[in-house]
mmCIF file of C-alpha atoms and ligand atoms in Angstrom:
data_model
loop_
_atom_site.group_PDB
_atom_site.id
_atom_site.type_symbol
_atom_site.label_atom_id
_atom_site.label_comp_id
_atom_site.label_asym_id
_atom_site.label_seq_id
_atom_site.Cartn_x
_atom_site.Cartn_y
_atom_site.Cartn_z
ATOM 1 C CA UNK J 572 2.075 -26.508 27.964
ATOM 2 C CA UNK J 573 5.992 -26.289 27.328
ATOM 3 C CA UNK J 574 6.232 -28.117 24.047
ATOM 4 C CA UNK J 575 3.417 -25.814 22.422
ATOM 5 C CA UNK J 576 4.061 -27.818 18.732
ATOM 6 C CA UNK J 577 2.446 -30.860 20.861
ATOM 7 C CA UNK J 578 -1.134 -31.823 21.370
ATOM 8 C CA UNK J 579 -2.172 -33.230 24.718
ATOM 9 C CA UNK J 580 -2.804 -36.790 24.270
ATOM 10 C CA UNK J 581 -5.079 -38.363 26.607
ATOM 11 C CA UNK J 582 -6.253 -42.498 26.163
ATOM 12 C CA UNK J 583 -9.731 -42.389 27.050
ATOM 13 C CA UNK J 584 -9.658 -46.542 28.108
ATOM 14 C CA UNK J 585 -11.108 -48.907 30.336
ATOM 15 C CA UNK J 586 -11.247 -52.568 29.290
ATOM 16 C CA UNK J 587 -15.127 -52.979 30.848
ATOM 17 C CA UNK J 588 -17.183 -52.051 27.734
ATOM 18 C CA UNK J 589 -19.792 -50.246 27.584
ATOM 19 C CA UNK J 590 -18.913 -47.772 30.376
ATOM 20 C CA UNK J 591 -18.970 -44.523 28.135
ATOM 21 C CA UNK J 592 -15.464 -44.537 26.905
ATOM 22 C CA UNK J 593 -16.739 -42.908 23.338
ATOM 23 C CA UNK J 594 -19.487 -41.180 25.258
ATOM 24 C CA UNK J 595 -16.797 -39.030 27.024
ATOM 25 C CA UNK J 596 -14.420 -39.037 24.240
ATOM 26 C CA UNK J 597 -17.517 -36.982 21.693
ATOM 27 C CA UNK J 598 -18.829 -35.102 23.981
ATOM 28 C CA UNK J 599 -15.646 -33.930 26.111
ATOM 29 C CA UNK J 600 -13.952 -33.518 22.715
ATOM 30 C CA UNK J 601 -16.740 -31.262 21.159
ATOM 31 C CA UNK J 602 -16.846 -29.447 24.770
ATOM 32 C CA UNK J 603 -12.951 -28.672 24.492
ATOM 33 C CA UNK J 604 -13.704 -27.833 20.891
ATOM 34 C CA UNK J 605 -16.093 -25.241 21.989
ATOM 35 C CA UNK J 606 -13.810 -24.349 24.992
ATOM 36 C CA UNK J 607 -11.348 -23.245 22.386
ATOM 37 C CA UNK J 608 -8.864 -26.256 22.185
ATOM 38 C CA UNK J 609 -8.100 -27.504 18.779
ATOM 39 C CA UNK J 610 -9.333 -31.120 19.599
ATOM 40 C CA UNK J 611 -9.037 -34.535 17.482
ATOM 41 C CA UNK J 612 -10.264 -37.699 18.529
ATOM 42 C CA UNK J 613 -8.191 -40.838 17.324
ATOM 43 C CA UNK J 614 -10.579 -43.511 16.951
ATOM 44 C CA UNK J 615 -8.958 -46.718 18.121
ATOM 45 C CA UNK J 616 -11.630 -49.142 18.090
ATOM 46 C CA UNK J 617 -12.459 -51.178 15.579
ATOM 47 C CA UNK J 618 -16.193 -51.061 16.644
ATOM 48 C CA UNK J 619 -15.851 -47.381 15.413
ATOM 49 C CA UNK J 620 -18.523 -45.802 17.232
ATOM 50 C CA UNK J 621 -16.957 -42.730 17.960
ATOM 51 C CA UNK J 622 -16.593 -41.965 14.207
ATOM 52 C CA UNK J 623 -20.459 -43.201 13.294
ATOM 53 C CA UNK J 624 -21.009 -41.026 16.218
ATOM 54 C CA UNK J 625 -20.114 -38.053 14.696
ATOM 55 C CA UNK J 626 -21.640 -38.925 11.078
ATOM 56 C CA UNK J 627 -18.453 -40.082 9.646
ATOM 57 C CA UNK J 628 -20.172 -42.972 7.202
ATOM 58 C CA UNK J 629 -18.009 -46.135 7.144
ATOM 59 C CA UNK J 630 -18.452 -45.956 3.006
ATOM 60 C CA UNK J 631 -16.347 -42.044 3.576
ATOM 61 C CA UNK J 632 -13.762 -43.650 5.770
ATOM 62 C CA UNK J 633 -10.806 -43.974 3.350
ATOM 63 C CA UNK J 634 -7.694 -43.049 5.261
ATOM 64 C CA UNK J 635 -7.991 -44.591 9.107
ATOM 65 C CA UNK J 636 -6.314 -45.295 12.062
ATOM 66 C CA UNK J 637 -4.738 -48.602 10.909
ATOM 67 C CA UNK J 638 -3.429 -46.881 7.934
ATOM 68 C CA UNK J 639 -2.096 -44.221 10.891
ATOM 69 C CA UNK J 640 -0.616 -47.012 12.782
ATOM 70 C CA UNK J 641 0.364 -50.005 10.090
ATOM 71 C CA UNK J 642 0.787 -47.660 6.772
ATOM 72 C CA UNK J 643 2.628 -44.678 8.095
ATOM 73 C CA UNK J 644 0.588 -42.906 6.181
ATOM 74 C CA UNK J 645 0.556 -39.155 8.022
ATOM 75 C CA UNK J 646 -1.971 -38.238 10.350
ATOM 76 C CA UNK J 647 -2.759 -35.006 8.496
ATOM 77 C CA UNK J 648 -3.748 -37.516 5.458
ATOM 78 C CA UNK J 649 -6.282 -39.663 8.168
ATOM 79 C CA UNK J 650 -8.323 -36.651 10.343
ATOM 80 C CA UNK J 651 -11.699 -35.692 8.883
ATOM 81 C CA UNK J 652 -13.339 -32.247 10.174
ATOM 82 C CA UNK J 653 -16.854 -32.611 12.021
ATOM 83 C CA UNK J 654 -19.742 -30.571 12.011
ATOM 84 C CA UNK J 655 -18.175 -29.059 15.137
ATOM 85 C CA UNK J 656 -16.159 -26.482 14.754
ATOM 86 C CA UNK J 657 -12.501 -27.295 16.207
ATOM 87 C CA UNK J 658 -13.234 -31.026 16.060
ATOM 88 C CA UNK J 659 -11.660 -33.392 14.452
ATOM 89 C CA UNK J 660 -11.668 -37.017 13.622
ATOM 90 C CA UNK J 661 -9.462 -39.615 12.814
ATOM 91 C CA UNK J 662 -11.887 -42.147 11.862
ATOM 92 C CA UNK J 663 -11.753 -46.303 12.508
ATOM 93 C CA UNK J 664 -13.077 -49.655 10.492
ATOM 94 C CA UNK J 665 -13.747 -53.249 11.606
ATOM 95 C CA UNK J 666 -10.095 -53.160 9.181
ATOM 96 C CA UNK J 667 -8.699 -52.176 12.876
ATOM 97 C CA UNK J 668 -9.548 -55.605 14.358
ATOM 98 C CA UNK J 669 -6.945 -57.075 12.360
ATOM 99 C CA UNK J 670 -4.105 -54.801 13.727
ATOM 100 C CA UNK J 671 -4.077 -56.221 16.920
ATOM 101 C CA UNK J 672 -3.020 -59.554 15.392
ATOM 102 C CA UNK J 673 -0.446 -57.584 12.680
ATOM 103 C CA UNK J 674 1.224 -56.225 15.032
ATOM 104 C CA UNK J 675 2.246 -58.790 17.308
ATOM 105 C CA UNK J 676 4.829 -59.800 14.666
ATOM 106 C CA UNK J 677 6.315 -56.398 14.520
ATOM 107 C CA UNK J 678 9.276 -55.557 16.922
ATOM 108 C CA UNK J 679 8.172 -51.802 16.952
ATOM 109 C CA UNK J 680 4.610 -53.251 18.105
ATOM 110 C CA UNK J 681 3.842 -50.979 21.242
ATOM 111 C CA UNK J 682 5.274 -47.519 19.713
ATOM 112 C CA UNK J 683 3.355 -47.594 16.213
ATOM 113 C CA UNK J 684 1.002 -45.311 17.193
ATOM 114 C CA UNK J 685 3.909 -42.901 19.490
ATOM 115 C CA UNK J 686 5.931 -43.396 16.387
ATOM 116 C CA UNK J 687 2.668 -41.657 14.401
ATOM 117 C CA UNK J 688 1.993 -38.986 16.764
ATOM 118 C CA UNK J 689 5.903 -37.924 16.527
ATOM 119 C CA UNK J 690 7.596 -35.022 15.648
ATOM 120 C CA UNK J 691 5.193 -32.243 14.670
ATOM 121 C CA UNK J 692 2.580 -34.322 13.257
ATOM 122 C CA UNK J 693 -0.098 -33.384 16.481
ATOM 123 C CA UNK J 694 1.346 -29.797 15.816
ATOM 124 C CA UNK J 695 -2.458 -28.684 14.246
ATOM 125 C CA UNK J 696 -3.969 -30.054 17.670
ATOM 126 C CA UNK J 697 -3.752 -28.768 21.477
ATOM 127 C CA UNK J 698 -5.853 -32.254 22.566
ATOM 128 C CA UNK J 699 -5.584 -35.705 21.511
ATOM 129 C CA UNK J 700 -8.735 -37.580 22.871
ATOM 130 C CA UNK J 701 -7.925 -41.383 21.673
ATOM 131 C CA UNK J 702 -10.905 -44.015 22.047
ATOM 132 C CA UNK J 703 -9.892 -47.117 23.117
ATOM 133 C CA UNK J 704 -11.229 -50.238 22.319
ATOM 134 C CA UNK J 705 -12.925 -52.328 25.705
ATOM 135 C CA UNK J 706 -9.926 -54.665 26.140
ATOM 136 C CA UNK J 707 -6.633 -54.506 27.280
ATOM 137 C CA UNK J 708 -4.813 -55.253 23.783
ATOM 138 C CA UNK J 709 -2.097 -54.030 21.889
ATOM 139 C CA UNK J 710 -4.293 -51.007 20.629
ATOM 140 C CA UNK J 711 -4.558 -50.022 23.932
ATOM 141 C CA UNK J 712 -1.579 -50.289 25.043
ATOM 142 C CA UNK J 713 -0.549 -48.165 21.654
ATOM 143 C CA UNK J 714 -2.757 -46.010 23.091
ATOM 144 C CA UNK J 715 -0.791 -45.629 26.549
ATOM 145 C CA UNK J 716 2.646 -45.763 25.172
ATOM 146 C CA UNK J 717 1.699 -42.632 22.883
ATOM 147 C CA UNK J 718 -0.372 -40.803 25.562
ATOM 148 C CA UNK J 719 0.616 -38.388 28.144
ATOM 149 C CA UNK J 720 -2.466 -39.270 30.546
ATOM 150 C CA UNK J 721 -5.116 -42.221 30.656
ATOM 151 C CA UNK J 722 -8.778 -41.015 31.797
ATOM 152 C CA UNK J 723 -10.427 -43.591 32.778
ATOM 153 C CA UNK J 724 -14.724 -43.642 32.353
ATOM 154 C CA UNK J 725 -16.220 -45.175 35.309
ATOM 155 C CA UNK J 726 -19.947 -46.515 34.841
ATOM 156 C CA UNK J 727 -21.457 -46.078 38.541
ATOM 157 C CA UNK J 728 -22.544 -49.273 39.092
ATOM 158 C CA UNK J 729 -21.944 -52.759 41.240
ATOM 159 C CA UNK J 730 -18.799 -53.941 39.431
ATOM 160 C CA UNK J 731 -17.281 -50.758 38.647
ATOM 161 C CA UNK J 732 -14.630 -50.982 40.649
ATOM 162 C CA UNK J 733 -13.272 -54.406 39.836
ATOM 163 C CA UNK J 734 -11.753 -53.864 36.675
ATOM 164 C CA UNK J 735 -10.001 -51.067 37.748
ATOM 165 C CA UNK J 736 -6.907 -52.543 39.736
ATOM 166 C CA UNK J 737 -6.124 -54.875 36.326
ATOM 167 C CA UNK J 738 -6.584 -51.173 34.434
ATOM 168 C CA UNK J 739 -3.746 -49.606 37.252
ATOM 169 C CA UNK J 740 -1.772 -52.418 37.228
ATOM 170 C CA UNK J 741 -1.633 -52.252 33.212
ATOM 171 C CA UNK J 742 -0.486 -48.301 32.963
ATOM 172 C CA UNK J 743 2.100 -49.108 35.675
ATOM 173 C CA UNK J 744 3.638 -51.993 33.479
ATOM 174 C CA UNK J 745 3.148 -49.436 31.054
ATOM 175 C CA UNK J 746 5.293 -46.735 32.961
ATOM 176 C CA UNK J 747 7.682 -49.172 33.466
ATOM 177 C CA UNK J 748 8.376 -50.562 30.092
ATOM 178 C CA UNK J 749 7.720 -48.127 27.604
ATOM 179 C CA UNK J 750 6.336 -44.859 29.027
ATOM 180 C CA UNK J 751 7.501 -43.322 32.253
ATOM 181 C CA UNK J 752 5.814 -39.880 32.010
ATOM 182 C CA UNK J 753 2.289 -41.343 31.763
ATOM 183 C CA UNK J 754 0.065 -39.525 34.197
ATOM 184 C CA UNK J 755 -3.743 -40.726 35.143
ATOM 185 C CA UNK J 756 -5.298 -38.020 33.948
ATOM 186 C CA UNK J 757 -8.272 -38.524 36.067
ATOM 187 C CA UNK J 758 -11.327 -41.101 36.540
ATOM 188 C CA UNK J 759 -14.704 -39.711 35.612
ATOM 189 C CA UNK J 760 -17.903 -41.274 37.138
ATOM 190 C CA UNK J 761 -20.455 -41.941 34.112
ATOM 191 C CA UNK J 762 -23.985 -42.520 33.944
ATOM 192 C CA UNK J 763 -24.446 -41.447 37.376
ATOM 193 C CA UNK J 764 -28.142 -41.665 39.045
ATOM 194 C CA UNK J 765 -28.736 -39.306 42.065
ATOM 195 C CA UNK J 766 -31.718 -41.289 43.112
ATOM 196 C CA UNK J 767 -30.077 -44.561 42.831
ATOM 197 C CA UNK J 768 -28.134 -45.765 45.976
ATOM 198 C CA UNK J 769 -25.559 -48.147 44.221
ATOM 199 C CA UNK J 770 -24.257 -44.938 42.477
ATOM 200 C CA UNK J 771 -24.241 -43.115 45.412
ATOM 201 C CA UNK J 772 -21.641 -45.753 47.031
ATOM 202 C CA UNK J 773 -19.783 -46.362 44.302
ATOM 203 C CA UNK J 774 -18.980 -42.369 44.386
ATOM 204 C CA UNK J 775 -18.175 -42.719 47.537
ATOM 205 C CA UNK J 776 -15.981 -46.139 47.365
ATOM 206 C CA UNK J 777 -14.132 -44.212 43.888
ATOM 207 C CA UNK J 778 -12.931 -41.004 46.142
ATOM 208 C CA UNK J 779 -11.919 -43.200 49.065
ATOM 209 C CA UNK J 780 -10.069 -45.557 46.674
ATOM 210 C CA UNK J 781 -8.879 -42.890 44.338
ATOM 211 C CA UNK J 782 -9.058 -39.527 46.107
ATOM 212 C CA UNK J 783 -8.386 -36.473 43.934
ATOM 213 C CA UNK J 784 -8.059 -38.359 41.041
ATOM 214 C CA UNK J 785 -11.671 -38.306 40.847
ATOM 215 C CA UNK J 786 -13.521 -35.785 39.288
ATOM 216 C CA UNK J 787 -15.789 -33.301 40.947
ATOM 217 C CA UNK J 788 -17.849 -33.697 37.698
ATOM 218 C CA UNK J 789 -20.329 -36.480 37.640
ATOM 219 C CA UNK J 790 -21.767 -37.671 34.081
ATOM 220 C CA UNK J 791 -25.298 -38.357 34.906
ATOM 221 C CA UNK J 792 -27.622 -40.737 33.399
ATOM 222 C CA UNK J 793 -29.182 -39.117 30.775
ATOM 223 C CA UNK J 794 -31.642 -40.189 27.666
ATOM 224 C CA UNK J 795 -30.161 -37.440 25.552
ATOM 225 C CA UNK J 796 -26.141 -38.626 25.525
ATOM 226 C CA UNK J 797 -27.841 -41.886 23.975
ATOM 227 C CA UNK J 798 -29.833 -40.429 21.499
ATOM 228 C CA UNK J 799 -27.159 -37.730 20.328
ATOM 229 C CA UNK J 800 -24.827 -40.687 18.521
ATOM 230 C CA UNK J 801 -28.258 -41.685 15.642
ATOM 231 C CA UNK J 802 -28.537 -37.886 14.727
ATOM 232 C CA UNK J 803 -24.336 -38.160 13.867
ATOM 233 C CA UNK J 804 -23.945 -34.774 15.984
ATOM 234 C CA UNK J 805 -22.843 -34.205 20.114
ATOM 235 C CA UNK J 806 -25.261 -33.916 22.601
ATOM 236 C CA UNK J 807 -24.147 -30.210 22.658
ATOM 237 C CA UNK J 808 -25.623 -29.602 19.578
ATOM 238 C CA UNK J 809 -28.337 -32.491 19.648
ATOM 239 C CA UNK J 810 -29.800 -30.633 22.879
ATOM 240 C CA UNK J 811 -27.448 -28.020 24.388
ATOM 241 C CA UNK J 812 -29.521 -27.533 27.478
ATOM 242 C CA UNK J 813 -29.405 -31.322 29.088
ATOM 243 C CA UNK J 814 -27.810 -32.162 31.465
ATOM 244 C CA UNK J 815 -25.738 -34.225 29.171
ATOM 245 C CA UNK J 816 -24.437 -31.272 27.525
ATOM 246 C CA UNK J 817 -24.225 -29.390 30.944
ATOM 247 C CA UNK J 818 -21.974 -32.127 32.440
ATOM 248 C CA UNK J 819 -19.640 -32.456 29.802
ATOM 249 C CA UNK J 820 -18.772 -28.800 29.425
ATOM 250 C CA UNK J 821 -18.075 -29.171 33.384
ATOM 251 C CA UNK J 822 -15.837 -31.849 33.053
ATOM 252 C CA UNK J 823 -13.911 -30.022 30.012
ATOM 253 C CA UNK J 824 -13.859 -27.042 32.576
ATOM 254 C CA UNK J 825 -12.511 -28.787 35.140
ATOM 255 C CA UNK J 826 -9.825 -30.756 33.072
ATOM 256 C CA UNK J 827 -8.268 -27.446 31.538
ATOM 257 C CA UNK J 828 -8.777 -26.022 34.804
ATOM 258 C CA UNK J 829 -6.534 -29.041 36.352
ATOM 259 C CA UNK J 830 -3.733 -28.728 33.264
ATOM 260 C CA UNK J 831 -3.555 -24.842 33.963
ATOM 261 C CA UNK J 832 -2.916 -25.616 37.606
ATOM 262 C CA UNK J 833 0.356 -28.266 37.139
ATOM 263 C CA UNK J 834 1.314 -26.354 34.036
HETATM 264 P P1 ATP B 517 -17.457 -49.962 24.308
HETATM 265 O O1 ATP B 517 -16.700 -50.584 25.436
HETATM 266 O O2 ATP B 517 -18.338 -50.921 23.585
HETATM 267 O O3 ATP B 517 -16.584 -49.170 23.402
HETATM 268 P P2 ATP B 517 -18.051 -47.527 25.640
HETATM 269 O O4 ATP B 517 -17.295 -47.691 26.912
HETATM 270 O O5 ATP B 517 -17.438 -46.694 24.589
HETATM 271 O O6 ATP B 517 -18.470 -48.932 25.025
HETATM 272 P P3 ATP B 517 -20.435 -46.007 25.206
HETATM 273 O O7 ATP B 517 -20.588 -46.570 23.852
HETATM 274 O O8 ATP B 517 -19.998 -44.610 25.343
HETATM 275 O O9 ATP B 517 -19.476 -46.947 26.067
HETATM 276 O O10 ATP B 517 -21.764 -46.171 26.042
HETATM 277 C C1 ATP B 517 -22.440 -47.413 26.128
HETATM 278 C C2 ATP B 517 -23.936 -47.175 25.973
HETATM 279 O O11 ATP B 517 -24.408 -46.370 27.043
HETATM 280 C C3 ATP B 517 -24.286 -46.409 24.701
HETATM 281 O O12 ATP B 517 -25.507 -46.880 24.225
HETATM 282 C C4 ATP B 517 -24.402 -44.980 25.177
HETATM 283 O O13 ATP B 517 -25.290 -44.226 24.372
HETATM 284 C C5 ATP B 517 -24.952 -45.152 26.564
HETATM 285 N N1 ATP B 517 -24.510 -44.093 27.476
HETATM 286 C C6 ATP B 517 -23.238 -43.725 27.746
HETATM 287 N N2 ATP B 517 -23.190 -42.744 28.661
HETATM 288 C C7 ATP B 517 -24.477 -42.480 28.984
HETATM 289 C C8 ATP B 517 -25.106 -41.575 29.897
HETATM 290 N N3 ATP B 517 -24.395 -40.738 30.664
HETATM 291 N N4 ATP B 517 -26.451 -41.582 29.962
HETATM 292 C C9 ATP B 517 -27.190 -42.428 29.207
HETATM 293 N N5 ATP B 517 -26.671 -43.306 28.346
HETATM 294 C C10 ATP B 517 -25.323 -43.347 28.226
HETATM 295 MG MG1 MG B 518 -16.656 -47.292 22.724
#
């Protein structure tokens, strides 16, 4: 990376919900983590799932994300360590839902959460994995204008591929308007069944549609990613040897592998 006093921000996003957004975003992150990269996740949804996810309790969340975004309080103040090593959290409320509406008012409203990540404030992280929210609102779009890439979660299944041209046509306004050096960082097929012949075409319809953009790693189905979330920990320390934990740690692989080769 040039700037080396700047994390890599990534917007994990996809307005569909459900589709493992914070899946990807606690598992990838604590793969990266154990990969070596200094990794926060910025929990940007007001559901906060990502942060119950990792055993942040919503009573020990008192510094968030909409204090990030609408207090300027400093992101050092807002990120709570995990129980992985290298992983980080900057932990979201239901207080979050009301930001959306907040910051319509404000003139600054699309670059609060750039304006946050400025300067050397990411300086303590080498990757920024922000969880969007399943919509396309102002979070989100926070999300993009402070990003450097969008990776984008794709459940394999029938209507997967719907949402997706309102999801490109979204980070081009984006490029346009506020943030010309956003990249995709890549689309990631999720909760992918080998035996099941609706995920086999939608692989196949994703790398016609998409080409390289698609990764080689597929997130399969599996009963363990689910579970992981009630026990507060990753699925790489919930049960290192699924095939959970086994795809994530591909997909980190293959991501660093990616940013070493257009370094
Ligand atoms: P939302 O849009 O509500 O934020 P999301 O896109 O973040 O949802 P997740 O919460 O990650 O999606 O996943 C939705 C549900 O599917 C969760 O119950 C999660 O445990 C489950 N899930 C996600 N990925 C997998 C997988 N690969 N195998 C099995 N279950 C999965
Ligand atoms: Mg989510």
């Amino acid at each position: 990376m040039s700037d080396v006093t700047r994390a890599r921000v990534i917007a994990v996003a996809n307005q569909k919900g459900g589709v493992g957004k914070t899946t990807t975003a606690i598992n990838l992150g604590a793969a990266l983590a154990l990969s070596g990269q200094r990794t926060l996740i910025l929990d940007l949804d007001p559901q906060g799932n990502a942060s119950t996810g990792l055993g942040i309790d919503a009573g020990n969340r008192d510094l968030t994300t909409y204090d990030l975004i609408l207090d300027d309080t400093p992101l050092a103040d807002v990120v709570t360590k995990t129980s992985v090593p290298s992983l980080w959290i900057a932990p979201a409320t239901t207080d979050l839902s009301s930001a959306d509406i907040e910051l319509v008012s404000n003139e600054n409203r699309v670059f609060m959460l750039k304006d946050s990540l400025a300067n050397r404030a990411t300086k303590d992280f080498d990757i920024i994995l922000i969880d969007c929210p399943p919509s396309l609102n102002l979070l989100t779009i926070n999300a993009m204008v402070a990003a450097d890439a969008v990776l984008v979660p794709l459940q394999s299944e029938f209507f997967a591929l719907e949402g997706l041209s309102q999801l490109m046509l979204t980070i081009r306004e984006v490029r346009q308007s506020a943030n010309p050096g956003l990249r995709i960082e890549g689309v990631v097929l999720t909760m992918y069944d080998q035996r099941n012949n609706l995920s086999r075409q939608v692989e196949e319809d994703a790398r016609e549609t998409l080409g390289a953009l698609v990764y080689n790693t597929k997130i399969p189905r599996n009963v363990r990613l689910s579970e992981a979330p009630s026990f507060s920990v990753p699925v790489l320390q919930y049960d290192p040897a699924s095939r959970g934990s086994q795809a994530y740690l591909d997909l980190a692989d293959e991501m660093l592998n990616r940013h070493l080769e257009t370094a």
